[in-house]
Each structure stands twice: as C-alpha cells, then as structure tokens.
mmCIF file as gemmi writes it, N, C-alpha and C atoms, coordinates in Angstrom:
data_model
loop_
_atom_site.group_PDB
_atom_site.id
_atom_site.type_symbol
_atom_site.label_atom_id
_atom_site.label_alt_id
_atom_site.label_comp_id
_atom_site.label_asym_id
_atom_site.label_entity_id
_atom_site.label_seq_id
_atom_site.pdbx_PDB_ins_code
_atom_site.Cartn_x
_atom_site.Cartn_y
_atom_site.Cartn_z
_atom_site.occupancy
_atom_site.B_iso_or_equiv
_atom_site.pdbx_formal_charge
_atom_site.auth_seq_id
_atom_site.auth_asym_id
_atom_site.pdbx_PDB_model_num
ATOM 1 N N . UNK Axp A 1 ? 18.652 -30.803 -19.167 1 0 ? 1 A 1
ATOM 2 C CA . UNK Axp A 1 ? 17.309 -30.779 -18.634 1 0 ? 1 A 1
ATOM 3 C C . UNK Axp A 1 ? 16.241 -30.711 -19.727 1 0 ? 1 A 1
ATOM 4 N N . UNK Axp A 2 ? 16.607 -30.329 -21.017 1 0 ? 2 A 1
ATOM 5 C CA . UNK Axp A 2 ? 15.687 -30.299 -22.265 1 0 ? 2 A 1
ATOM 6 C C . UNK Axp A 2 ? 14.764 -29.59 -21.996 1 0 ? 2 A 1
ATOM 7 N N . UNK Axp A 3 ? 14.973 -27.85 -21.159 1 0 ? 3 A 1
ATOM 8 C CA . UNK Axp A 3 ? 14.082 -27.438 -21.278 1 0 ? 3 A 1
ATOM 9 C C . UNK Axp A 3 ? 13.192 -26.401 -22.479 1 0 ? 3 A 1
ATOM 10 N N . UNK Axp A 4 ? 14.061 -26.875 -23.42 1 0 ? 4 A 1
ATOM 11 C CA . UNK Axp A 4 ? 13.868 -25.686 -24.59 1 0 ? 4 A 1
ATOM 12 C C . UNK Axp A 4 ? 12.448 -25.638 -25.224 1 0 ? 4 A 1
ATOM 13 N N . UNK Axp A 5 ? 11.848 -27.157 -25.048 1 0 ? 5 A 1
ATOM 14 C CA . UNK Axp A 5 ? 10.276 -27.568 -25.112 1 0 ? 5 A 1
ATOM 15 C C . UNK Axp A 5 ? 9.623 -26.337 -24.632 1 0 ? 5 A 1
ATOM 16 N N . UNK Axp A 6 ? 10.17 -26.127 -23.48 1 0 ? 6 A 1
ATOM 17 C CA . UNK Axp A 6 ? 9.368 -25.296 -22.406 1 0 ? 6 A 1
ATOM 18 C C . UNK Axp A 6 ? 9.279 -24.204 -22.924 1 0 ? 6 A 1
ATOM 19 N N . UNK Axp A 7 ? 10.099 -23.437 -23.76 1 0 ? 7 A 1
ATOM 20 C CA . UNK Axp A 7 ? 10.18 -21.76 -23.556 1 0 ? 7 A 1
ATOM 21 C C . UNK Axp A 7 ? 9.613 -21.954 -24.706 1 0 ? 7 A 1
ATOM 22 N N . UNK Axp A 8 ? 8.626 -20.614 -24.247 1 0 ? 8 A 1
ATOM 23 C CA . UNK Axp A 8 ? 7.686 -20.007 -25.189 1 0 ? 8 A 1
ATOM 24 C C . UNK Axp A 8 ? 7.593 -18.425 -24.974 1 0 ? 8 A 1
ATOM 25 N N . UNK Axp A 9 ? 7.4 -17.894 -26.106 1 0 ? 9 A 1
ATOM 26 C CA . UNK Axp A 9 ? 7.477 -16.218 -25.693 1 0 ? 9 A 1
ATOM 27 C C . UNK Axp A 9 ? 6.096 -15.975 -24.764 1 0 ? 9 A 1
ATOM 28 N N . UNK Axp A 10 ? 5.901 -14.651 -24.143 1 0 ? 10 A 1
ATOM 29 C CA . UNK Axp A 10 ? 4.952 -14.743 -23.307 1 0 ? 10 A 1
ATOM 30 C C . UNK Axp A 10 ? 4.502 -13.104 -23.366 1 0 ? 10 A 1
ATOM 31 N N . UNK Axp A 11 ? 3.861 -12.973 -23.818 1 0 ? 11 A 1
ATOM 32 C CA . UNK Axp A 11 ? 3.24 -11.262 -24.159 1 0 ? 11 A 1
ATOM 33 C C . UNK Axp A 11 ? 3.463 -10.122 -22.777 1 0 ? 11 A 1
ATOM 34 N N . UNK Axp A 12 ? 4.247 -9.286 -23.032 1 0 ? 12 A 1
ATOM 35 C CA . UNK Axp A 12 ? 3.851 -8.203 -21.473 1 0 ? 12 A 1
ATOM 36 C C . UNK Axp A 12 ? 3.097 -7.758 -21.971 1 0 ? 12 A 1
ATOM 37 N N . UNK Axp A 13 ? 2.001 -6.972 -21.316 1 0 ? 13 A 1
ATOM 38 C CA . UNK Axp A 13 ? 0.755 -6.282 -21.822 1 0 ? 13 A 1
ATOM 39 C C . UNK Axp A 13 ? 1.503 -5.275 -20.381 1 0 ? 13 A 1
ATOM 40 N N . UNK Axp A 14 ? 1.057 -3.549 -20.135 1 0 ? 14 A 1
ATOM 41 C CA . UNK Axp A 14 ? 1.337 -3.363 -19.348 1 0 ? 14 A 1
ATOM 42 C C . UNK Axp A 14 ? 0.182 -2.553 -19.137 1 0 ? 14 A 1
ATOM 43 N N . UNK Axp A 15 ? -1.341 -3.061 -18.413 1 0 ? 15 A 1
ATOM 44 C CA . UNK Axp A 15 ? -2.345 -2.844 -18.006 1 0 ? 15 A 1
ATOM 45 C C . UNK Axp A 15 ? -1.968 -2.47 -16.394 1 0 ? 15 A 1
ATOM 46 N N . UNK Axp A 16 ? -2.507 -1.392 -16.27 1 0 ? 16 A 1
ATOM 47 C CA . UNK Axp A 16 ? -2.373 -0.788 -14.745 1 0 ? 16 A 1
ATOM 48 C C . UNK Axp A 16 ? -3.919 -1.163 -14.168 1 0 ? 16 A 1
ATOM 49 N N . UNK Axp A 17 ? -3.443 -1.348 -12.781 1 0 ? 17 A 1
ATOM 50 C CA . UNK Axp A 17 ? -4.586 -2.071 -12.124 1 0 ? 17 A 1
ATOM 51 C C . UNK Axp A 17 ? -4.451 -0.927 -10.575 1 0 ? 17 A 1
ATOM 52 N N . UNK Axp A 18 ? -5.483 -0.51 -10.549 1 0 ? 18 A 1
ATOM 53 C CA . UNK Axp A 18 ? -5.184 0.577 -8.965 1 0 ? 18 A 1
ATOM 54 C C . UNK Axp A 18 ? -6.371 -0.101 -8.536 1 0 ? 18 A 1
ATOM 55 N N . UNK Axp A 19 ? -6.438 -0.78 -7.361 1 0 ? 19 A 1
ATOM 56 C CA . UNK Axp A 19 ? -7.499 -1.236 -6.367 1 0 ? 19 A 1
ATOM 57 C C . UNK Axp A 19 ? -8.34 0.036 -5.842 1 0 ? 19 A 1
ATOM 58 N N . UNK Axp A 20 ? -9.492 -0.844 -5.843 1 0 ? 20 A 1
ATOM 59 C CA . UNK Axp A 20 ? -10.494 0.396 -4.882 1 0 ? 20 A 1
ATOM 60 C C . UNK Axp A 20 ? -10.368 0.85 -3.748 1 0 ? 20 A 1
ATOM 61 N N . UNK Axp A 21 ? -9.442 -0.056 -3.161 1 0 ? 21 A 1
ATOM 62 C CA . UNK Axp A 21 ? -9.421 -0.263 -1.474 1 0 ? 21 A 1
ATOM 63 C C . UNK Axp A 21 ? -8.08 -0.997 -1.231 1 0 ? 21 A 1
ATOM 64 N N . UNK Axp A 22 ? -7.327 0.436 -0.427 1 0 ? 22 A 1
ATOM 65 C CA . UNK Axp A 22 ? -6.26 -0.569 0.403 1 0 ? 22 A 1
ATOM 66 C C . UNK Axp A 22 ? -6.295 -0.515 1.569 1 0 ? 22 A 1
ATOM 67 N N . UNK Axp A 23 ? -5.48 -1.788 2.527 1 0 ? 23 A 1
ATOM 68 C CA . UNK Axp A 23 ? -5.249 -1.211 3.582 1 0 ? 23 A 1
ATOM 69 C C . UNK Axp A 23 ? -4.052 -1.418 3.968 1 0 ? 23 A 1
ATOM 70 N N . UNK Axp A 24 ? -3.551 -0.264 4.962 1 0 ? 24 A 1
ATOM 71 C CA . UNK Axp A 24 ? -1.921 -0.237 4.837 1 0 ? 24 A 1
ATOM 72 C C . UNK Axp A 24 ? -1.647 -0.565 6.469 1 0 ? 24 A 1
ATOM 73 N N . UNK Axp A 25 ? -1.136 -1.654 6.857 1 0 ? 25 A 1
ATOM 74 C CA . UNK Axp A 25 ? -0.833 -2.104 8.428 1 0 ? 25 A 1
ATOM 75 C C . UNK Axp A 25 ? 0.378 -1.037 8.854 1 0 ? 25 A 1
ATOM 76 N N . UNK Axp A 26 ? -0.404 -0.402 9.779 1 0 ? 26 A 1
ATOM 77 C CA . UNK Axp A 26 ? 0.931 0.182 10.689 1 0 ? 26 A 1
ATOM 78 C C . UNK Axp A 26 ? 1.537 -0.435 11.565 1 0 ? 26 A 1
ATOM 79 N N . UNK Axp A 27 ? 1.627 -1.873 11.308 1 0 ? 27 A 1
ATOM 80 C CA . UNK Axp A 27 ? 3.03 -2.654 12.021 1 0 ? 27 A 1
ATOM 81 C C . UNK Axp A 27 ? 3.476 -3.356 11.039 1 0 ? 27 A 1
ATOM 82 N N . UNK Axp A 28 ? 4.811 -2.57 10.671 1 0 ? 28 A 1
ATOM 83 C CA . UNK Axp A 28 ? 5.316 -3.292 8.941 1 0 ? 28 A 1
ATOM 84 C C . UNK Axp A 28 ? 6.287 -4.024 10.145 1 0 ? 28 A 1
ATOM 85 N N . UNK Axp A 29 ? 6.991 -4.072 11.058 1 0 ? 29 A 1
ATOM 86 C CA . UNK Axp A 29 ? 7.977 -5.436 11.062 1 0 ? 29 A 1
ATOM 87 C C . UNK Axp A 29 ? 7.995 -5.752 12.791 1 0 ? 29 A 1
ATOM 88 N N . UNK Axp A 30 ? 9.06 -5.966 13.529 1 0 ? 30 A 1
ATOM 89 C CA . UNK Axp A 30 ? 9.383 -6.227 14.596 1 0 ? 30 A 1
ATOM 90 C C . UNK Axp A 30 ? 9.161 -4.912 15.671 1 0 ? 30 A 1
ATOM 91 N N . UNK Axp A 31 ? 9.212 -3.699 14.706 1 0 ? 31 A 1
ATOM 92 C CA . UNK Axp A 31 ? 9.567 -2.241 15.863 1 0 ? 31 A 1
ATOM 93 C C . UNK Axp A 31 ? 8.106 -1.804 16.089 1 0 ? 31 A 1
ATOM 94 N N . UNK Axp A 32 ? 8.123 -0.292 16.218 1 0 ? 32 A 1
ATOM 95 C CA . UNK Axp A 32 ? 7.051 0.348 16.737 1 0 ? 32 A 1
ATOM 96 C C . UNK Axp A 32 ? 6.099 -0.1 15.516 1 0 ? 32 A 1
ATOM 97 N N . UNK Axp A 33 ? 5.042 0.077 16.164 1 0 ? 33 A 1
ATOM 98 C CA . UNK Axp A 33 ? 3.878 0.184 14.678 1 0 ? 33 A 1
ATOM 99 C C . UNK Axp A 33 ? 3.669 1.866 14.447 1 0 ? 33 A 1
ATOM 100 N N . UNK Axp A 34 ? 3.405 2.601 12.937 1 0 ? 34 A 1
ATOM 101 C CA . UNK Axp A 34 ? 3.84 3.479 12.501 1 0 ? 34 A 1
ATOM 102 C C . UNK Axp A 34 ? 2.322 4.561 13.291 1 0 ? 34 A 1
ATOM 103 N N . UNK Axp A 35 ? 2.438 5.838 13.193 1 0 ? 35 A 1
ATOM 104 C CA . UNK Axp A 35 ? 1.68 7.23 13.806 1 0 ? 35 A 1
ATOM 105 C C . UNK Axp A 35 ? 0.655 7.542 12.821 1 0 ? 35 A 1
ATOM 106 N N . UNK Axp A 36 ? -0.589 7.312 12.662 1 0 ? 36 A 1
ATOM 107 C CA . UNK Axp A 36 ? -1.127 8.024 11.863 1 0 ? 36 A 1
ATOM 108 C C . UNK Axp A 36 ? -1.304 9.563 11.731 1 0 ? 36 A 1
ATOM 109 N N . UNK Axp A 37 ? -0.927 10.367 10.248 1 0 ? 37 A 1
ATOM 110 C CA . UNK Axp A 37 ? -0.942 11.501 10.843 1 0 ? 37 A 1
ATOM 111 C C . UNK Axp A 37 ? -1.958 12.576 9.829 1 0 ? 37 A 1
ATOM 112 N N . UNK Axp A 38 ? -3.314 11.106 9.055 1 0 ? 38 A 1
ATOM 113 C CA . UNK Axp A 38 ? -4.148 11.503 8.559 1 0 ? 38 A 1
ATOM 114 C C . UNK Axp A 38 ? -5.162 11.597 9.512 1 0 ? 38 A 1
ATOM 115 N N . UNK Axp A 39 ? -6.657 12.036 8.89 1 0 ? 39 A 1
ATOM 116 C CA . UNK Axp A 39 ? -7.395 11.791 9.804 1 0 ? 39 A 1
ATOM 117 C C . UNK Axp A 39 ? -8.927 11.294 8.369 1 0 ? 39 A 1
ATOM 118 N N . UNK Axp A 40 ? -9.8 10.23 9.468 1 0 ? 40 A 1
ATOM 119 C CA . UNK Axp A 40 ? -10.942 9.625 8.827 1 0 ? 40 A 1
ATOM 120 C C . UNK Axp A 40 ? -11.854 10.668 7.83 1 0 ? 40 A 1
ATOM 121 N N . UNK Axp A 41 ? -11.846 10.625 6.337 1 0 ? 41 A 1
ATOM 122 C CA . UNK Axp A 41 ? -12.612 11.511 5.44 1 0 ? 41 A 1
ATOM 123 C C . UNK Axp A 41 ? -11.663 12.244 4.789 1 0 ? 41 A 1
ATOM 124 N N . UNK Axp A 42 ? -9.958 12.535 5.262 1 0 ? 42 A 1
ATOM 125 C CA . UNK Axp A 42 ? -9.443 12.86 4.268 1 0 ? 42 A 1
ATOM 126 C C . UNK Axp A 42 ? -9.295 12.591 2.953 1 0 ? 42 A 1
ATOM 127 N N . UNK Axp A 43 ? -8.92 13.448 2.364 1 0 ? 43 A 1
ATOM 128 C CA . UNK Axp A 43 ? -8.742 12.863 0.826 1 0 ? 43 A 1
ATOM 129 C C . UNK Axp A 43 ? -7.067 12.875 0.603 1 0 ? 43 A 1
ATOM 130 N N . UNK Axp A 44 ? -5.934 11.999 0.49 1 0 ? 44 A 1
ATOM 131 C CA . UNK Axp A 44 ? -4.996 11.882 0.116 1 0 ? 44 A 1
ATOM 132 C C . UNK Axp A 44 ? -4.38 11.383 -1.428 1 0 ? 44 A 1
ATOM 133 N N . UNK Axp A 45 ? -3.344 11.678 -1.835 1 0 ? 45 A 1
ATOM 134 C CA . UNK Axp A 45 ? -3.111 11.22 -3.25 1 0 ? 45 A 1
ATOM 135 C C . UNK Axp A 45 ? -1.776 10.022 -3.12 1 0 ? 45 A 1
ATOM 136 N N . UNK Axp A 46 ? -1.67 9.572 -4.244 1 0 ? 46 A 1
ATOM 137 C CA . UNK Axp A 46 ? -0.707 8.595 -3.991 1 0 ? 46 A 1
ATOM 138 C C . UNK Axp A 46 ? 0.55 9.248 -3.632 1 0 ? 46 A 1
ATOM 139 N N . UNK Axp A 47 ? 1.145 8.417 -2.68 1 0 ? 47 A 1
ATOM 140 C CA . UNK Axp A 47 ? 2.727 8.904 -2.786 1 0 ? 47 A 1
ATOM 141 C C . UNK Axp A 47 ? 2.466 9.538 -1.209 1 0 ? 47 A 1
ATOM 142 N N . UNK Axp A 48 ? 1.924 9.982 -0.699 1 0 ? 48 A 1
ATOM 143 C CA . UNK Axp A 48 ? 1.277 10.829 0.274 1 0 ? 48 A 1
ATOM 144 C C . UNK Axp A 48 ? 1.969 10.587 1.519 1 0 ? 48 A 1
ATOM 145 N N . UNK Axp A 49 ? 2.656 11.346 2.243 1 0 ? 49 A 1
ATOM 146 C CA . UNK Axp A 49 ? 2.639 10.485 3.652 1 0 ? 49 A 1
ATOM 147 C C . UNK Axp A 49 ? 1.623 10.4 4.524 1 0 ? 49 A 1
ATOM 148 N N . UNK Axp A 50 ? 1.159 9.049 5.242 1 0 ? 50 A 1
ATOM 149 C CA . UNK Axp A 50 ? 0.081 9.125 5.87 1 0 ? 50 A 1
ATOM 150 C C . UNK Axp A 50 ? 0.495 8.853 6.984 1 0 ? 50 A 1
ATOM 151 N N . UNK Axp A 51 ? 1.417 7.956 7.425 1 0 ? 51 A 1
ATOM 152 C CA . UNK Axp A 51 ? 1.76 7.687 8.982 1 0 ? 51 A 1
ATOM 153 C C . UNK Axp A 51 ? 3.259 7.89 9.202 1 0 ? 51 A 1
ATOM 154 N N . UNK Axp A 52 ? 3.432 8.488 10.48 1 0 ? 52 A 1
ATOM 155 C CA . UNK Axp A 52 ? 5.287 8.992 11.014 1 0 ? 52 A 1
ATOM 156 C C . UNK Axp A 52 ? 5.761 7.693 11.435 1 0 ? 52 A 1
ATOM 157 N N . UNK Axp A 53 ? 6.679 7.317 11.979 1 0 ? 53 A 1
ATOM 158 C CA . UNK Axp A 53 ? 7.182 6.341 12.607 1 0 ? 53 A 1
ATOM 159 C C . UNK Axp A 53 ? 6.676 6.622 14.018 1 0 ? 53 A 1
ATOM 160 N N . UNK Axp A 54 ? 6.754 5.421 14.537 1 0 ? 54 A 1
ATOM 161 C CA . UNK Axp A 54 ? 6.075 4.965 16.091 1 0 ? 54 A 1
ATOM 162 C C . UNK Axp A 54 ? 7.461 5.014 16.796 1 0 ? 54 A 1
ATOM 163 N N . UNK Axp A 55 ? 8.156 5.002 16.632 1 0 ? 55 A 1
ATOM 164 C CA . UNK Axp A 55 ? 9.389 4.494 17.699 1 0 ? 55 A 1
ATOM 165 C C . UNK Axp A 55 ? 11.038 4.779 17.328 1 0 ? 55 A 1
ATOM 166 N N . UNK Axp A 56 ? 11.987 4.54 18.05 1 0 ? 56 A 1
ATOM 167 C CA . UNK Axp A 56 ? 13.198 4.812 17.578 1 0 ? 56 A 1
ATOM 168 C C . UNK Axp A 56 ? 13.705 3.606 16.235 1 0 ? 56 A 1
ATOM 169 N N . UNK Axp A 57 ? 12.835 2.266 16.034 1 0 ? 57 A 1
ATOM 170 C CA . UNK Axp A 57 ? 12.598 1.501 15.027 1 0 ? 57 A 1
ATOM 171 C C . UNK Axp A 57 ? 11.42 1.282 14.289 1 0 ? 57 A 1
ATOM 172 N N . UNK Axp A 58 ? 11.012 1.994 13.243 1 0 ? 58 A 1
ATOM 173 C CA . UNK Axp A 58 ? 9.472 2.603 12.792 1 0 ? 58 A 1
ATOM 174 C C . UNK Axp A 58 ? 9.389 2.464 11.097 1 0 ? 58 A 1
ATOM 175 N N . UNK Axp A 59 ? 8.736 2.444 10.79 1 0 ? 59 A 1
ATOM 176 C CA . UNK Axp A 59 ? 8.786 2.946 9.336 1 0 ? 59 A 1
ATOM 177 C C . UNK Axp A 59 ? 7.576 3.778 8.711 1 0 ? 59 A 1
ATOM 178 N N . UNK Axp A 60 ? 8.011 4.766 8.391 1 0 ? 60 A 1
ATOM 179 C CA . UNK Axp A 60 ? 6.591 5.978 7.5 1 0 ? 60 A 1
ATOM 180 C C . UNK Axp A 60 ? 5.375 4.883 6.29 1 0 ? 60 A 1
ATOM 181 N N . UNK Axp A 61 ? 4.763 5.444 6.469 1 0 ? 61 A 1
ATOM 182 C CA . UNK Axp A 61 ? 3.769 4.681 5.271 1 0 ? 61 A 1
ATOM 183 C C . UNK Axp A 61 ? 3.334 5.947 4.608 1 0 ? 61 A 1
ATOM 184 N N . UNK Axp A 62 ? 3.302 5.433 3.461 1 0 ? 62 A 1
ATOM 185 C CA . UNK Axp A 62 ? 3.252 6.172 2.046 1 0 ? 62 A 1
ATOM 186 C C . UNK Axp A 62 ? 1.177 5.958 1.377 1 0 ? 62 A 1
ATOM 187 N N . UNK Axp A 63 ? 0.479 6.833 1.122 1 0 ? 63 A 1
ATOM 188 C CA . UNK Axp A 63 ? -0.449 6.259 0.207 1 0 ? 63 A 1
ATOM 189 C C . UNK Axp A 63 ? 0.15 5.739 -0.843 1 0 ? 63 A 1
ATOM 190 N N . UNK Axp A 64 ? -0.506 4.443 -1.054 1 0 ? 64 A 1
ATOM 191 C CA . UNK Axp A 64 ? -0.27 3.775 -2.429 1 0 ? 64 A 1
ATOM 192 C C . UNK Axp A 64 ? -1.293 3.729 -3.756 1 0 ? 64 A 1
ATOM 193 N N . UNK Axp A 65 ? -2.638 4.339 -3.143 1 0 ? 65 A 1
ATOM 194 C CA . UNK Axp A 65 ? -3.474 5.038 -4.502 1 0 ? 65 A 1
ATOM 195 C C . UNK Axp A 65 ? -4.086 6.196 -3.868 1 0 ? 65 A 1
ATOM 196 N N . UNK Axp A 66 ? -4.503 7.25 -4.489 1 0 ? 66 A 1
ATOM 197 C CA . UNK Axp A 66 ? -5.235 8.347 -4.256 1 0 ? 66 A 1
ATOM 198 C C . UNK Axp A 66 ? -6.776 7.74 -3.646 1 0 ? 66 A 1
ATOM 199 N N . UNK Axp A 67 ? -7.159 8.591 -3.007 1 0 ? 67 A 1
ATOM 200 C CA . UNK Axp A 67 ? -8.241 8.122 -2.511 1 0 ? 67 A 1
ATOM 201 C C . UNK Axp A 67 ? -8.758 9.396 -1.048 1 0 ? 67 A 1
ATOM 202 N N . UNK Axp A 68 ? -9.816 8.745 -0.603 1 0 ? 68 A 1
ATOM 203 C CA . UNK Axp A 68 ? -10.078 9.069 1.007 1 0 ? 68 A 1
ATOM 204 C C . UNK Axp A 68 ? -9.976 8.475 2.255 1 0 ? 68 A 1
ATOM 205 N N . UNK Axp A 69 ? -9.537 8.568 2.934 1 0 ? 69 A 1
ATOM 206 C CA . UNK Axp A 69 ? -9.002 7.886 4.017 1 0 ? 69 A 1
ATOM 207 C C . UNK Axp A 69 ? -10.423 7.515 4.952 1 0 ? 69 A 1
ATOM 208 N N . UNK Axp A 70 ? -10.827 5.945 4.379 1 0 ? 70 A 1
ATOM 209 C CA . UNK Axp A 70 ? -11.708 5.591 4.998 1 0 ? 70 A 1
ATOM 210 C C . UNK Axp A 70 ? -12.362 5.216 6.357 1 0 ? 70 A 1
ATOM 211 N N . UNK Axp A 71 ? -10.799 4.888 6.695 1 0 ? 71 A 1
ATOM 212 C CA . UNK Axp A 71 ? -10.893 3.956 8.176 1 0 ? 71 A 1
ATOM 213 C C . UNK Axp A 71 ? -9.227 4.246 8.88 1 0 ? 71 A 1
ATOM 214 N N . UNK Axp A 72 ? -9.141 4.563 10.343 1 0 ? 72 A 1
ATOM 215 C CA . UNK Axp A 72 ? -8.185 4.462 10.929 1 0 ? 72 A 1
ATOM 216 C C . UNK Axp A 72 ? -8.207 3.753 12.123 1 0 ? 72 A 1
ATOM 217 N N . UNK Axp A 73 ? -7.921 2.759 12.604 1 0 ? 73 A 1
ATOM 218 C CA . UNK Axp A 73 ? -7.236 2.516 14.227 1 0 ? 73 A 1
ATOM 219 C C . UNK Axp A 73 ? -6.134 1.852 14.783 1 0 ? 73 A 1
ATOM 220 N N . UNK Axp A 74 ? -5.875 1.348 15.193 1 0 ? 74 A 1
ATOM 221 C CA . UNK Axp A 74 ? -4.882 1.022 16.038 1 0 ? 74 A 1
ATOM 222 C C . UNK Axp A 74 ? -3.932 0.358 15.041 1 0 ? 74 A 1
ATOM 223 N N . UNK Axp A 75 ? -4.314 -0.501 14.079 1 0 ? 75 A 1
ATOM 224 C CA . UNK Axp A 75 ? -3.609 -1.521 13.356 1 0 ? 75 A 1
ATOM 225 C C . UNK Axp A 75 ? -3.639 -1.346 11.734 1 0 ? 75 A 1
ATOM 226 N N . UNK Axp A 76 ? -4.407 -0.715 11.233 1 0 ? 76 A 1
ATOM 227 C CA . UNK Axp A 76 ? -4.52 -0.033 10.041 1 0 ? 76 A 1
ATOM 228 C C . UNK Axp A 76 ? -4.577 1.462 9.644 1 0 ? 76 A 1
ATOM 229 N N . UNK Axp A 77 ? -4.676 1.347 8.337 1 0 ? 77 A 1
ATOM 230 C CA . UNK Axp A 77 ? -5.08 2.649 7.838 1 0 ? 77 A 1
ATOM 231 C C . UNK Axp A 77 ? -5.675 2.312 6.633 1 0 ? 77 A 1
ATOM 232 N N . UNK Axp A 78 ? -7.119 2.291 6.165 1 0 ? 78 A 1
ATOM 233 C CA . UNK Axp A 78 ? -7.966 2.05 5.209 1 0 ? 78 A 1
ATOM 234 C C . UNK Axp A 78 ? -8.107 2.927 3.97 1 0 ? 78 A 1
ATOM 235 N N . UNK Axp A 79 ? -7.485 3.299 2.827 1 0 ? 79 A 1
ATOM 236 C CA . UNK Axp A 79 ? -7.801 4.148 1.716 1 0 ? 79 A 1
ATOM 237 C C . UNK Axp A 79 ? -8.855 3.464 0.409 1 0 ? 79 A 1
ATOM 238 N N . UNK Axp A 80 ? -9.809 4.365 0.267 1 0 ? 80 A 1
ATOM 239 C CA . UNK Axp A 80 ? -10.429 4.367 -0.84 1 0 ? 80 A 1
ATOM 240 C C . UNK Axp A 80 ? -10.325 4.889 -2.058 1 0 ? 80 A 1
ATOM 241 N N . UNK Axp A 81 ? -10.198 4.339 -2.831 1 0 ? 81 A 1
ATOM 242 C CA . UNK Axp A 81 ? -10.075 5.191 -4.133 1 0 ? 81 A 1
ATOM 243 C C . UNK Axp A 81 ? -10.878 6.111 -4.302 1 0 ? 81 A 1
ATOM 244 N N . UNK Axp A 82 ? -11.231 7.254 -5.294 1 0 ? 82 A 1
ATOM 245 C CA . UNK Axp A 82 ? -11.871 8.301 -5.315 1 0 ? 82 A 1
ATOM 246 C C . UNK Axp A 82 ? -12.146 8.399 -6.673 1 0 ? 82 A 1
C-alpha cells in the first residue's frame, strides 16, 4: 500500500479542556430514563452522583465537571462550571 509516505510523528500535547456547560440526557439507552436526585442551584463536583436509575433497566449519571446544577427536567440535567 506504500503507506510509509504517510507516517509522520504527530505531537501529544496533553492540554485539558473542561467545558463550561454540560448537559447530561437522562435517557442514555432503550430502558428507563435515569431519577434526578440533584436539585436546580446545587453546586456538585465532578464524579458526583446526580441521577439514580429510573427502572429495573436504568443507568446512574455521574457529574462530569464540577459546577452548579443549572437546569433540570424531564430529559436533561444541565451543569455549569463554577
């Protein structure tokens, strides 16, 4: 295939990037959509649990940056960074 043209080294730099704003869907697949069990103005940190499972097929959601819990309803859960 002669791809040896091709390869070139390629620098990792390992710059961390944390968004201002996530939002985390409490319907990750086919089952229940997940329980929120923050509430709007909290302040949570990463790693955090924020929602229980919905159903006997559910999955927990985790904060994924520190922040305040901007927004909740039916289909999300909104975190702000802080």
């Amino acid at each position: 295939l002669n791809l040896e043209e091709y390869d070139q080294p390629a620098p990792l730099t390992k710059e961390l990037f944390t968004p201002a704003l996530v939002k985390l869907d409490l319907g990750q697949h086919i089952g229940a959509a997940a329980r929120p069990i923050v509430k709007t103005g909290e302040v949570v940190e990463q790693g955090q649990l924020v929602a229980e499972e919905g159903g006997k097929i559910s999955a927990r959601l985790h904060a994924s940056i520190s922040g305040r819990i901007k927004e909740i309803n039916k289909n999300f859960i909104v975190i702000e960074k802080k």
